Amino acid sequence: MRKWKIALGAAVAVGAISVASVHLLDMGNLRLSTGTAGAATPAPAAFVMPVPVASVVKKTIPIYLDYAARIEPIRSITLQARVPGYLQEQTAQDGADVRQGDLLYRISPDDFQAALDQAKAQVQRDTATLDYARSNLGRGTELAKSGYLDKDSFDQRTSTLREAQASLALNQAAVRTAELNLSYAEIHAPFTGRLGSNQASVGTLVSVAGTVLNTLVQLDPIYVTFNPSETDLAEIEQARAAGPVDVEVLLPGQTETSQKGELTFIDNTVDHSTGTITARATIGNAKFTLTPGQYVRVRLHIRQQPDALMVPQTALGSSQLGKYLYVVGKGNTVDQRLVSLGPTSGDLVAILSGVSEGDQVITGNLQKIGPGMPISPLPQKPAT
């Protein structure tokens, strides 16, 4: 019994030693494995956002005032007949572009030609009568001197001559009237412009100033009318005092100037109900691009602004505090600047406060950065 207990105790001791040895071996392997892994995988470096930048530049820019405007013709008339008659011919098509003096309509001239022929015949008759009366008075003058013609007969011959002269003058006026009526049978364009839609078919009996034939509007040059506010009036008048004010016209949906002209009229009264005044520019329209009744936008060039600080409009951001720019700060970190804006010039906008000349503003990746973040500025593109 004693030997068995001794043998059992020895076996337990050997087992404990074996378990301890295995545990120590595993811990050594774990330390070795951990040390090897730490040496092979270093901690990753922080990511730095690359951003495009542009320098704040100083330049002289034009200052404009923008307005909605409408196109109006300088002249627009209704074509009507000056003599009655049947409409014989329409020589210009509807909507045709015509020049001053072009024949547009012809009224049947037969009645007016007959009246002219009659008036000319009357002139010929009166001319013969006048010649006889003049000769008769000449003979009567010689007879009166010799005493063979009494004074009453001589006065009758003088009166007959004067009547013949008056009758001739009357019929000569009738000839001129007949010639005018005959010329009125042809309706010509009083100025260069564009016709509208015909309103009297061929064969229509037209009356004097009662039957509308068509309309004619002048297209070149043309008026552009707009309504500046009374607050802008002082600037506009100051610009007019310095010289002609250039006006640019922009068609709907366009950003480039279509035509240019000059400010030619400002009304003499401000509309008290709207606080605006009527102004008008005269625009060259040789290609007939502008049409009366059309709505456009106009820009008045009132002055040049020197030394304006300009940045790309793409660099602007908005927040509850207003407009801001992200600027490259010390150590290539993001610096946020609240700014106030001035006029635009193309893709650039003037900054009135918040930045200085030479500052580098961030123009891209604005949604991925914030104040204080490290950044990597990309090479600049030349400023435009």
Coordinates of N, CA, C and O in Angstrom, one line a residue, residues 200-377:
A200 N -56.3 92.2 -97.2 CA -57.3 92.5 -98.3 C -56.9 91.7 -99.5 O -55.8 91.9 -100.1
S201 N -57.8 90.8 -99.9 CA -57.5 89.9 -101.1 C -57.6 90.7 -102.4 O -58.3 91.8 -102.4
V202 N -56.9 90.2 -103.4 CA -57.0 90.9 -104.7 C -58.5 90.8 -105.2 O -59.2 89.8 -105.0
G203 N -59.0 92.0 -105.7 CA -60.4 92.1 -106.1 C -61.3 92.8 -105.1 O -62.4 93.1 -105.3
T204 N -60.7 93.0 -103.9 CA -61.5 93.8 -102.8 C -61.7 95.2 -103.2 O -60.7 95.9 -103.7
L205 N -62.9 95.7 -103.0 CA -63.1 97.1 -103.2 C -62.7 97.9 -102.0 O -63.3 97.8 -100.9
V206 N -61.6 98.6 -102.1 CA -61.0 99.3 -100.9 C -61.5 100.7 -100.9 O -61.8 101.4 -102.0
S207 N -61.6 101.3 -99.7 CA -62.1 102.6 -99.5 C -60.9 103.5 -99.0 O -59.9 103.0 -98.5
V208 N -61.1 104.8 -99.0 CA -60.1 105.7 -98.6 C -60.0 105.6 -97.0 O -60.9 105.9 -96.3
A209 N -58.8 105.2 -96.5 CA -58.5 105.2 -95.1 C -59.5 104.3 -94.3 O -59.7 104.5 -93.2
G210 N -60.1 103.4 -95.0 CA -61.1 102.5 -94.4 C -60.7 101.0 -94.4 O -61.1 100.3 -93.5
T211 N -60.0 100.6 -95.4 CA -59.6 99.2 -95.6 C -58.1 99.1 -95.3 O -57.3 99.7 -95.9
V212 N -57.8 98.2 -94.3 CA -56.4 97.9 -94.0 C -55.9 96.9 -94.9 O -56.5 95.8 -95.1
L213 N -54.8 97.2 -95.6 CA -54.2 96.3 -96.5 C -53.1 95.4 -95.8 O -53.1 94.2 -96.0
N214 N -52.3 96.0 -95.0 CA -51.2 95.3 -94.4 C -50.6 96.2 -93.3 O -51.0 97.3 -93.1
T215 N -49.5 95.6 -92.7 CA -48.7 96.5 -91.7 C -47.3 96.4 -92.2 O -46.8 95.3 -92.7
L216 N -46.5 97.4 -91.9 CA -45.1 97.5 -92.2 C -44.4 98.0 -91.0 O -44.7 99.0 -90.4
V217 N -43.3 97.2 -90.6 CA -42.5 97.7 -89.4 C -41.1 97.8 -89.8 O -40.6 97.0 -90.7
Q218 N -40.4 98.8 -89.2 CA -39.0 98.9 -89.5 C -38.2 98.1 -88.5 O -38.5 98.0 -87.3
L219 N -37.2 97.3 -89.0 CA -36.4 96.4 -88.2 C -35.0 96.8 -88.0 O -34.3 96.3 -87.1
D220 N -34.5 97.7 -88.8 CA -33.1 98.1 -88.7 C -32.9 99.6 -88.9 O -33.2 100.1 -90.1
P221 N -32.5 100.4 -87.9 CA -32.3 100.0 -86.5 C -33.6 99.7 -85.8 O -34.7 99.9 -86.4
I222 N -33.5 99.3 -84.5 CA -34.7 99.0 -83.7 C -34.5 99.5 -82.3 O -33.4 99.7 -81.9
Y223 N -35.6 99.6 -81.6 CA -35.5 100.1 -80.2 C -35.6 98.9 -79.2 O -36.2 97.9 -79.5
V224 N -34.8 99.0 -78.1 CA -34.9 98.1 -77.0 C -35.3 99.0 -75.8 O -34.5 99.8 -75.4
T225 N -36.5 98.7 -75.3 CA -37.0 99.5 -74.2 C -36.9 98.8 -72.9 O -37.3 97.6 -72.8
F226 N -36.5 99.4 -71.8 CA -36.4 98.8 -70.5 C -36.7 99.8 -69.4 O -36.9 101.0 -69.7
N227 N -36.8 99.4 -68.2 CA -37.2 100.2 -67.1 C -36.2 100.2 -65.9 O -36.4 99.4 -65.0
P228 N -35.2 101.0 -65.9 CA -34.3 101.1 -64.7 C -35.0 101.6 -63.5 O -36.0 102.4 -63.6
S229 N -34.6 101.2 -62.3 CA -35.1 101.7 -61.1 C -34.6 103.1 -60.8 O -33.5 103.5 -61.3
E230 N -35.3 103.8 -60.0 CA -34.9 105.2 -59.7 C -33.6 105.2 -58.9 O -32.8 106.2 -58.9
T231 N -33.2 104.1 -58.2 CA -31.9 104.0 -57.5 C -30.8 103.9 -58.5 O -29.7 104.3 -58.2
D232 N -31.0 103.3 -59.7 CA -30.0 103.2 -60.7 C -29.8 104.5 -61.5 O -28.9 104.6 -62.3
L233 N -30.8 105.3 -61.5 CA -30.9 106.5 -62.4 C -29.6 107.4 -62.2 O -29.1 107.9 -63.2
A234 N -29.2 107.6 -61.0 CA -28.0 108.5 -60.8 C -26.8 107.9 -61.4 O -26.0 108.7 -62.1
E235 N -26.6 106.6 -61.3 CA -25.4 106.0 -62.0 C -25.5 106.1 -63.5 O -24.5 106.4 -64.2
I236 N -26.7 105.9 -64.0 CA -26.8 106.0 -65.5 C -26.6 107.4 -66.0 O -25.9 107.6 -67.0
E237 N -27.1 108.4 -65.3 CA -26.9 109.7 -65.7 C -25.5 110.1 -65.6 O -24.9 110.9 -66.4
Q238 N -24.8 109.6 -64.6 CA -23.4 109.9 -64.4 C -22.6 109.3 -65.6 O -21.7 110.0 -66.1
A239 N -23.0 108.1 -66.0 CA -22.3 107.5 -67.1 C -22.6 108.3 -68.4 O -21.7 108.4 -69.3
R240 N -23.8 108.8 -68.6 CA -24.2 109.5 -69.8 C -23.4 110.8 -69.9 O -23.0 111.3 -70.9
A241 N -23.1 111.4 -68.7 CA -22.4 112.7 -68.7 C -20.9 112.4 -69.1 O -20.3 113.4 -69.7
A242 N -20.4 111.2 -68.9 CA -19.0 110.9 -69.3 C -18.9 110.6 -70.8 O -17.8 110.5 -71.3
G243 N -20.0 110.3 -71.4 CA -19.9 109.9 -72.8 C -21.1 108.9 -73.2 O -21.9 108.6 -72.3
P244 N -21.1 108.4 -74.4 CA -22.1 107.5 -74.8 C -22.1 106.2 -74.0 O -21.0 105.7 -73.6
V245 N -23.3 105.7 -73.6 CA -23.4 104.5 -72.8 C -23.7 103.4 -73.7 O -24.7 103.3 -74.4
D246 N -22.8 102.4 -73.8 CA -22.9 101.2 -74.6 C -23.9 100.3 -74.0 O -24.0 100.1 -72.8
V247 N -24.7 99.6 -74.9 CA -25.8 98.7 -74.4 C -25.6 97.4 -75.2 O -25.4 97.4 -76.4
E248 N -25.6 96.3 -74.5 CA -25.5 95.0 -75.1 C -26.8 94.2 -74.9 O -27.4 94.3 -73.9
V249 N -27.2 93.5 -76.0 CA -28.4 92.7 -76.0 C -28.1 91.3 -75.9 O -27.3 90.8 -76.7
L250 N -28.8 90.5 -75.0 CA -28.7 89.1 -74.9 C -30.0 88.5 -75.1 O -31.0 88.8 -74.5
L251 N -30.1 87.5 -76.1 CA -31.3 86.9 -76.5 C -31.6 85.8 -75.4 O -30.7 85.4 -74.6
P252 N -32.9 85.4 -75.2 CA -33.3 84.5 -74.2 C -32.5 83.2 -74.4 O -32.3 82.6 -75.5
G253 N -31.9 82.7 -73.3 CA -31.2 81.4 -73.3 C -29.7 81.6 -73.7 O -29.0 80.6 -73.7
Q254 N -29.3 82.8 -74.0 CA -27.9 83.0 -74.4 C -27.1 83.8 -73.4 O -27.7 84.6 -72.6
T255 N -25.8 83.5 -73.3 CA -25.0 84.2 -72.4 C -24.0 85.1 -73.1 O -23.3 85.9 -72.4
E256 N -23.9 85.1 -74.4 CA -23.1 85.9 -75.2 C -23.9 87.0 -75.8 O -25.1 86.9 -76.1
T257 N -23.2 88.2 -76.0 CA -23.9 89.4 -76.6 C -24.4 89.1 -78.0 O -23.6 88.6 -78.8
S258 N -25.6 89.4 -78.3 CA -26.1 89.3 -79.6 C -25.9 90.5 -80.5 O -25.3 90.4 -81.6
Q259 N -26.3 91.6 -80.0 CA -26.1 92.9 -80.7 C -25.7 94.0 -79.7 O -25.9 93.8 -78.5
K260 N -25.2 95.1 -80.3 CA -24.8 96.2 -79.4 C -25.4 97.5 -80.0 O -25.6 97.6 -81.2
G261 N -25.6 98.4 -79.1 CA -26.1 99.7 -79.5 C -25.7 100.8 -78.5 O -24.7 100.6 -77.7
E262 N -26.6 101.8 -78.4 CA -26.3 102.9 -77.5 C -27.5 103.4 -76.8 O -28.6 103.4 -77.5
L263 N -27.4 103.8 -75.6 CA -28.5 104.4 -74.9 C -28.9 105.7 -75.5 O -28.0 106.6 -75.6
T264 N -30.1 105.9 -76.0 CA -30.5 107.1 -76.7 C -31.6 107.9 -76.0 O -31.9 109.0 -76.5
F265 N -32.3 107.3 -75.0 CA -33.5 108.0 -74.5 C -33.7 107.6 -73.0 O -33.6 106.4 -72.7
I266 N -34.0 108.6 -72.2 CA -34.5 108.4 -70.8 C -35.6 109.3 -70.6 O -35.5 110.5 -70.9
D267 N -36.7 108.8 -70.2 CA -37.9 109.6 -70.0 C -37.7 110.7 -68.9 O -36.7 110.6 -68.2
N268 N -38.6 111.6 -68.9 CA -38.5 112.8 -68.0 C -39.3 112.6 -66.7 O -39.3 113.6 -65.9
T269 N -39.9 111.5 -66.5 CA -40.7 111.3 -65.3 C -40.6 109.8 -64.8 O -40.6 108.9 -65.5
V270 N -40.4 109.7 -63.4 CA -40.3 108.4 -62.8 C -41.8 108.0 -62.5 O -42.6 108.8 -62.0
D271 N -42.1 106.7 -62.8 CA -43.4 106.2 -62.5 C -43.6 106.0 -61.0 O -42.9 105.2 -60.4
H272 N -44.4 106.8 -60.4 CA -44.5 106.7 -58.9 C -45.1 105.4 -58.4 O -44.9 105.0 -57.3
S273 N -45.8 104.7 -59.3 CA -46.4 103.4 -58.8 C -45.4 102.3 -58.8 O -45.6 101.3 -58.1
T274 N -44.4 102.3 -59.7 CA -43.4 101.3 -59.8 C -42.0 101.7 -59.3 O -41.1 100.8 -59.1
G275 N -41.7 103.0 -59.3 CA -40.4 103.5 -58.9 C -39.4 103.3 -60.0 O -38.2 103.2 -59.8
T276 N -39.9 103.2 -61.3 CA -39.0 103.0 -62.4 C -39.2 104.1 -63.4 O -40.2 104.8 -63.4
I277 N -38.2 104.1 -64.4 CA -38.3 105.1 -65.4 C -38.1 104.4 -66.8 O -37.4 103.4 -66.8
T278 N -38.7 104.9 -67.8 CA -38.6 104.3 -69.1 C -37.3 104.8 -69.8 O -37.0 106.0 -69.9
A279 N -36.5 103.8 -70.3 CA -35.3 104.1 -71.0 C -35.3 103.3 -72.3 O -36.0 102.3 -72.4
R280 N -34.5 103.8 -73.3 CA -34.5 103.1 -74.6 C -33.1 103.2 -75.2 O -32.4 104.2 -75.1
A281 N -32.8 102.1 -75.9 CA -31.5 102.0 -76.6 C -31.8 101.8 -78.1 O -32.8 101.1 -78.4
T282 N -31.0 102.3 -78.9 CA -31.1 102.1 -80.4 C -30.1 101.1 -80.8 O -28.9 101.3 -80.6
I283 N -30.5 100.0 -81.4 CA -29.7 98.8 -81.7 C -29.7 98.6 -83.2 O -30.7 98.5 -83.8
G284 N -28.5 98.4 -83.8 CA -28.4 97.9 -85.1 C -28.9 96.5 -85.3 O -28.6 95.6 -84.5
N285 N -29.7 96.2 -86.3 CA -30.3 94.9 -86.5 C -30.3 94.5 -88.0 O -31.3 94.2 -88.6
A286 N -29.1 94.6 -88.6 CA -29.0 94.4 -90.0 C -29.4 93.0 -90.4 O -30.0 92.8 -91.5
K287 N -29.3 92.0 -89.5 CA -29.7 90.6 -89.9 C -31.1 90.3 -89.4 O -31.5 89.1 -89.5
F288 N -31.8 91.3 -88.9 CA -33.2 91.1 -88.5 C -33.3 90.0 -87.4 O -34.3 89.3 -87.4
T289 N -32.3 89.9 -86.5 CA -32.3 88.9 -85.5 C -33.4 89.3 -84.4 O -34.0 88.4 -83.8
L290 N -33.5 90.6 -84.1 CA -34.4 91.1 -83.1 C -35.8 91.4 -83.8 O -35.8 92.0 -84.9
T291 N -36.9 91.0 -83.1 CA -38.2 91.1 -83.7 C -39.1 91.9 -82.7 O -39.0 91.7 -81.5
P292 N -39.9 92.9 -83.2 CA -40.7 93.7 -82.3 C -41.6 92.7 -81.4 O -42.2 91.8 -81.9
G293 N -41.7 93.1 -80.1 CA -42.5 92.3 -79.2 C -41.7 91.3 -78.4 O -42.2 90.7 -77.4
Q294 N -40.5 91.0 -78.9 CA -39.6 90.0 -78.3 C -39.0 90.5 -76.9 O -38.7 91.7 -76.8
Y295 N -38.9 89.6 -76.0 CA -38.3 90.0 -74.7 C -36.8 89.5 -74.7 O -36.5 88.4 -75.1
V296 N -36.0 90.4 -74.2 CA -34.5 90.1 -74.2 C -34.0 90.7 -72.8 O -34.7 91.2 -72.0
R297 N -32.7 90.6 -72.7 CA -32.0 91.2 -71.5 C -31.0 92.2 -72.1 O -30.3 91.9 -73.1
V298 N -30.8 93.3 -71.4 CA -29.8 94.3 -71.8 C -28.9 94.6 -70.7 O -29.2 94.4 -69.5
R299 N -27.6 94.9 -71.1 CA -26.6 95.3 -70.1 C -26.0 96.6 -70.5 O -25.6 96.9 -71.6
L300 N -26.1 97.6 -69.5 CA -25.5 98.9 -69.7 C -24.1 98.9 -69.1 O -23.9 98.6 -67.9
H301 N -23.2 99.3 -69.9 CA -21.8 99.4 -69.5 C -21.6 100.8 -68.9 O -21.5 101.8 -69.7
I302 N -21.6 101.0 -67.6 CA -21.6 102.3 -67.0 C -20.2 102.8 -66.6 O -20.0 104.0 -66.5
R303 N -19.3 101.8 -66.3 CA -17.9 102.3 -65.9 C -17.0 101.1 -65.9 O -17.4 99.9 -66.0
Q304 N -15.7 101.4 -65.6 CA -14.7 100.4 -65.4 C -14.3 100.4 -63.9 O -14.1 101.5 -63.4
Q305 N -14.1 99.2 -63.3 CA -13.7 99.2 -61.9 C -12.3 98.6 -61.8 O -12.0 97.5 -62.1
P306 N -11.3 99.5 -61.5 CA -9.9 99.0 -61.4 C -9.6 98.2 -60.1 O -10.3 98.4 -59.1
D307 N -8.5 97.4 -60.1 CA -8.0 96.7 -58.9 C -9.1 95.9 -58.2 O -9.1 95.9 -57.0
A308 N -9.9 95.2 -59.0 CA -10.9 94.3 -58.3 C -10.2 93.0 -58.0 O -9.4 92.4 -58.9
L309 N -10.4 92.4 -56.8 CA -9.9 91.1 -56.4 C -10.8 90.0 -57.0 O -12.0 89.9 -56.6
M310 N -10.3 89.2 -57.9 CA -11.1 88.2 -58.6 C -10.7 86.8 -58.2 O -9.6 86.5 -58.1
V311 N -11.8 86.0 -58.1 CA -11.6 84.5 -57.8 C -12.6 83.8 -58.7 O -13.6 84.3 -59.1
P312 N -12.3 82.5 -59.0 CA -13.3 81.7 -59.8 C -14.6 81.5 -59.0 O -14.5 81.3 -57.8
Q313 N -15.7 81.6 -59.7 CA -17.0 81.4 -59.0 C -17.1 80.0 -58.5 O -17.9 79.8 -57.5
T314 N -16.4 79.0 -59.0 CA -16.5 77.7 -58.5 C -15.9 77.5 -57.1 O -16.1 76.5 -56.5
A315 N -15.1 78.5 -56.7 CA -14.5 78.4 -55.3 C -15.5 78.8 -54.2 O -15.2 78.6 -53.1
L316 N -16.6 79.4 -54.6 CA -17.5 79.9 -53.6 C -18.3 78.8 -52.9 O -18.8 77.8 -53.6
G317 N -18.5 78.9 -51.6 CA -19.4 78.0 -50.9 C -20.4 78.8 -50.1 O -20.3 80.0 -49.9
S318 N -21.5 78.2 -49.7 CA -22.6 78.9 -49.0 C -22.8 78.2 -47.6 O -22.8 76.9 -47.5
S319 N -23.1 79.0 -46.6 CA -23.5 78.5 -45.3 C -24.6 79.4 -44.7 O -25.0 80.4 -45.4
Q320 N -25.0 79.1 -43.5 CA -26.0 79.9 -42.9 C -25.4 81.3 -42.6 O -26.2 82.3 -42.4
L321 N -24.1 81.4 -42.5 CA -23.5 82.7 -42.2 C -23.3 83.5 -43.5 O -22.9 84.7 -43.4
G322 N -23.4 82.9 -44.7 CA -23.2 83.6 -45.9 C -22.2 82.9 -46.9 O -21.9 81.7 -46.7
K323 N -21.7 83.6 -47.8 CA -20.7 83.1 -48.8 C -19.4 83.0 -48.1 O -19.0 83.8 -47.3
Y324 N -18.6 81.9 -48.5 CA -17.3 81.8 -47.9 C -16.4 81.2 -49.0 O -16.8 80.7 -50.0
L325 N -15.1 81.3 -48.7 CA -14.0 80.7 -49.5 C -13.1 79.9 -48.6 O -12.9 80.2 -47.4
Y326 N -12.6 78.7 -49.1 CA -11.6 78.0 -48.5 C -10.3 78.4 -49.0 O -10.0 78.4 -50.2
V327 N -9.4 78.9 -48.1 CA -8.1 79.4 -48.5 C -7.0 78.5 -47.9 O -7.2 77.9 -46.8
V328 N -5.9 78.3 -48.6 CA -4.8 77.5 -48.1 C -4.1 78.3 -47.0 O -3.5 79.4 -47.2
G329 N -4.2 77.8 -45.8 CA -3.6 78.4 -44.6 C -2.2 77.9 -44.3 O -1.6 77.3 -45.1
K330 N -1.8 78.3 -43.1 CA -0.4 77.9 -42.6 C -0.3 76.4 -42.5 O -1.3 75.7 -42.1
G331 N 0.8 75.8 -43.0 CA 1.0 74.4 -42.9 C 0.1 73.6 -43.8 O -0.2 72.4 -43.6
N332 N -0.3 74.3 -44.9 CA -1.2 73.6 -45.9 C -2.4 73.0 -45.2 O -2.8 71.8 -45.4
T333 N -3.1 73.9 -44.4 CA -4.4 73.5 -43.8 C -5.5 74.4 -44.4 O -5.2 75.5 -44.9
V334 N -6.7 74.0 -44.2 CA -7.9 74.7 -44.8 C -8.2 75.8 -43.8 O -8.4 75.6 -42.6
D335 N -8.3 77.1 -44.4 CA -8.7 78.2 -43.6 C -10.0 78.8 -44.3 O -10.0 79.1 -45.5
Q336 N -11.1 78.8 -43.5 CA -12.4 79.3 -44.1 C -12.5 80.8 -43.9 O -12.3 81.4 -42.8
R337 N -12.9 81.5 -45.0 CA -13.0 83.0 -44.9 C -14.4 83.4 -45.4 O -14.9 83.0 -46.5
L338 N -15.2 84.1 -44.6 CA -16.4 84.7 -45.0 C -16.1 85.9 -45.9 O -15.3 86.7 -45.6
V339 N -16.8 86.0 -47.0 CA -16.5 87.0 -48.0 C -17.8 87.8 -48.4 O -18.9 87.2 -48.2
S340 N -17.7 89.0 -48.9 CA -18.8 89.7 -49.5 C -18.4 89.9 -51.0 O -17.3 90.1 -51.4
L341 N -19.5 89.7 -51.8 CA -19.3 89.6 -53.3 C -19.5 90.9 -54.0 O -20.4 91.7 -53.6
G342 N -18.8 91.1 -55.1 CA -19.0 92.2 -56.0 C -19.5 91.7 -57.3 O -20.1 90.6 -57.4
P343 N -19.3 92.5 -58.4 CA -19.8 92.1 -59.7 C -19.0 90.9 -60.3 O -17.9 90.6 -59.8
T344 N -19.6 90.3 -61.3 CA -19.0 89.1 -61.9 C -18.4 89.6 -63.3 O -18.8 90.6 -63.8
S345 N -17.4 88.8 -63.8 CA -16.8 89.1 -65.1 C -16.5 87.7 -65.6 O -15.4 87.1 -65.3
G346 N -17.3 87.2 -66.5 CA -17.1 85.9 -67.1 C -17.3 84.8 -66.0 O -18.3 84.8 -65.3
D347 N -16.2 84.0 -65.8 CA -16.2 82.9 -64.8 C -15.7 83.4 -63.4 O -15.6 82.6 -62.5
L348 N -15.3 84.7 -63.3 CA -14.7 85.2 -62.1 C -15.7 86.1 -61.4 O -16.7 86.7 -62.0
V349 N -15.6 86.2 -60.1 CA -16.4 87.1 -59.3 C -15.5 88.0 -58.4 O -14.4 87.5 -57.9
A350 N -15.9 89.2 -58.3 CA -15.1 90.2 -57.4 C -15.4 89.9 -56.0 O -16.5 89.7 -55.6
I351 N -14.3 90.0 -55.1 CA -14.5 89.8 -53.7 C -14.2 91.1 -53.0 O -13.1 91.7 -53.2
L352 N -15.2 91.7 -52.3 CA -15.0 93.0 -51.7 C -14.3 92.9 -50.4 O -13.7 93.9 -50.0
S353 N -14.4 91.8 -49.7 CA -13.7 91.7 -48.4 C -13.6 90.2 -48.1 O -14.4 89.4 -48.5
G354 N -12.5 89.9 -47.3 CA -12.3 88.5 -46.8 C -11.0 87.9 -47.4 O -10.5 86.9 -46.7
V355 N -10.5 88.4 -48.5 CA -9.2 87.8 -49.0 C -8.3 89.0 -49.5 O -8.8 90.1 -49.6
S356 N -7.1 88.6 -49.8 CA -6.1 89.6 -50.2 C -5.5 89.1 -51.5 O -5.6 87.9 -51.8
E357 N -4.9 90.0 -52.3 CA -4.2 89.6 -53.5 C -3.1 88.6 -53.2 O -2.3 88.8 -52.2
G358 N -3.0 87.5 -54.0 CA -2.0 86.5 -53.8 C -2.5 85.3 -53.0 O -1.9 84.3 -53.0
D359 N -3.6 85.4 -52.2 CA -4.1 84.3 -51.4 C -4.5 83.2 -52.4 O -4.9 83.4 -53.5
Q360 N -4.3 81.9 -51.9 CA -4.6 80.8 -52.8 C -6.0 80.2 -52.3 O -6.1 79.8 -51.1
V361 N -7.0 80.3 -53.1 CA -8.3 79.8 -52.8 C -8.4 78.4 -53.4 O -7.9 78.1 -54.5
I362 N -9.2 77.5 -52.7 CA -9.4 76.1 -53.1 C -10.6 76.1 -54.0 O -11.7 76.7 -53.7
T363 N -10.5 75.6 -55.2 CA -11.5 75.6 -56.2 C -12.2 74.3 -56.4 O -13.1 74.2 -57.2
G364 N -11.8 73.2 -55.8 CA -12.4 71.9 -56.0 C -12.4 71.1 -54.7 O -11.7 71.4 -53.7
N365 N -13.1 70.0 -54.7 CA -13.3 69.1 -53.6 C -13.8 69.8 -52.3 O -13.4 69.4 -51.2
L366 N -14.6 70.8 -52.6 CA -15.1 71.6 -51.4 C -15.9 70.8 -50.4 O -16.0 71.1 -49.3
Q367 N -16.6 69.8 -51.0 CA -17.5 69.0 -50.1 C -16.7 67.9 -49.3 O -17.3 67.3 -48.3
K368 N -15.4 67.8 -49.6 CA -14.6 66.7 -48.9 C -13.7 67.3 -47.9 O -12.9 66.6 -47.3
I369 N -13.7 68.6 -47.7 CA -12.7 69.3 -46.8 C -13.5 70.1 -45.8 O -14.7 70.4 -46.0
G370 N -12.8 70.6 -44.8 CA -13.4 71.5 -43.8 C -12.3 72.3 -43.1 O -11.1 72.0 -43.3
P371 N -12.6 73.3 -42.3 CA -11.6 74.1 -41.7 C -10.6 73.3 -40.9 O -11.0 72.4 -40.1
G372 N -9.4 73.6 -41.0 CA -8.3 72.9 -40.2 C -7.8 71.6 -40.8 O -6.8 71.1 -40.3
M373 N -8.4 71.1 -41.8 CA -8.0 69.8 -42.4 C -6.7 70.0 -43.2 O -6.5 71.0 -43.9
P374 N -5.8 69.1 -43.1 CA -4.5 69.1 -44.0 C -4.9 68.9 -45.4 O -5.7 68.0 -45.7
I375 N -4.2 69.6 -46.3 CA -4.5 69.4 -47.8 C -3.2 69.4 -48.5 O -2.1 69.8 -48.0
S376 N -3.3 69.0 -49.8 CA -2.1 69.0 -50.7 C -2.5 69.8 -51.9 O -3.2 69.3 -52.8
P377 N -2.1 71.1 -52.0 CA -2.5 71.9 -53.1 C -1.9 71.4 -54.4 O -0.7 71.0 -54.5

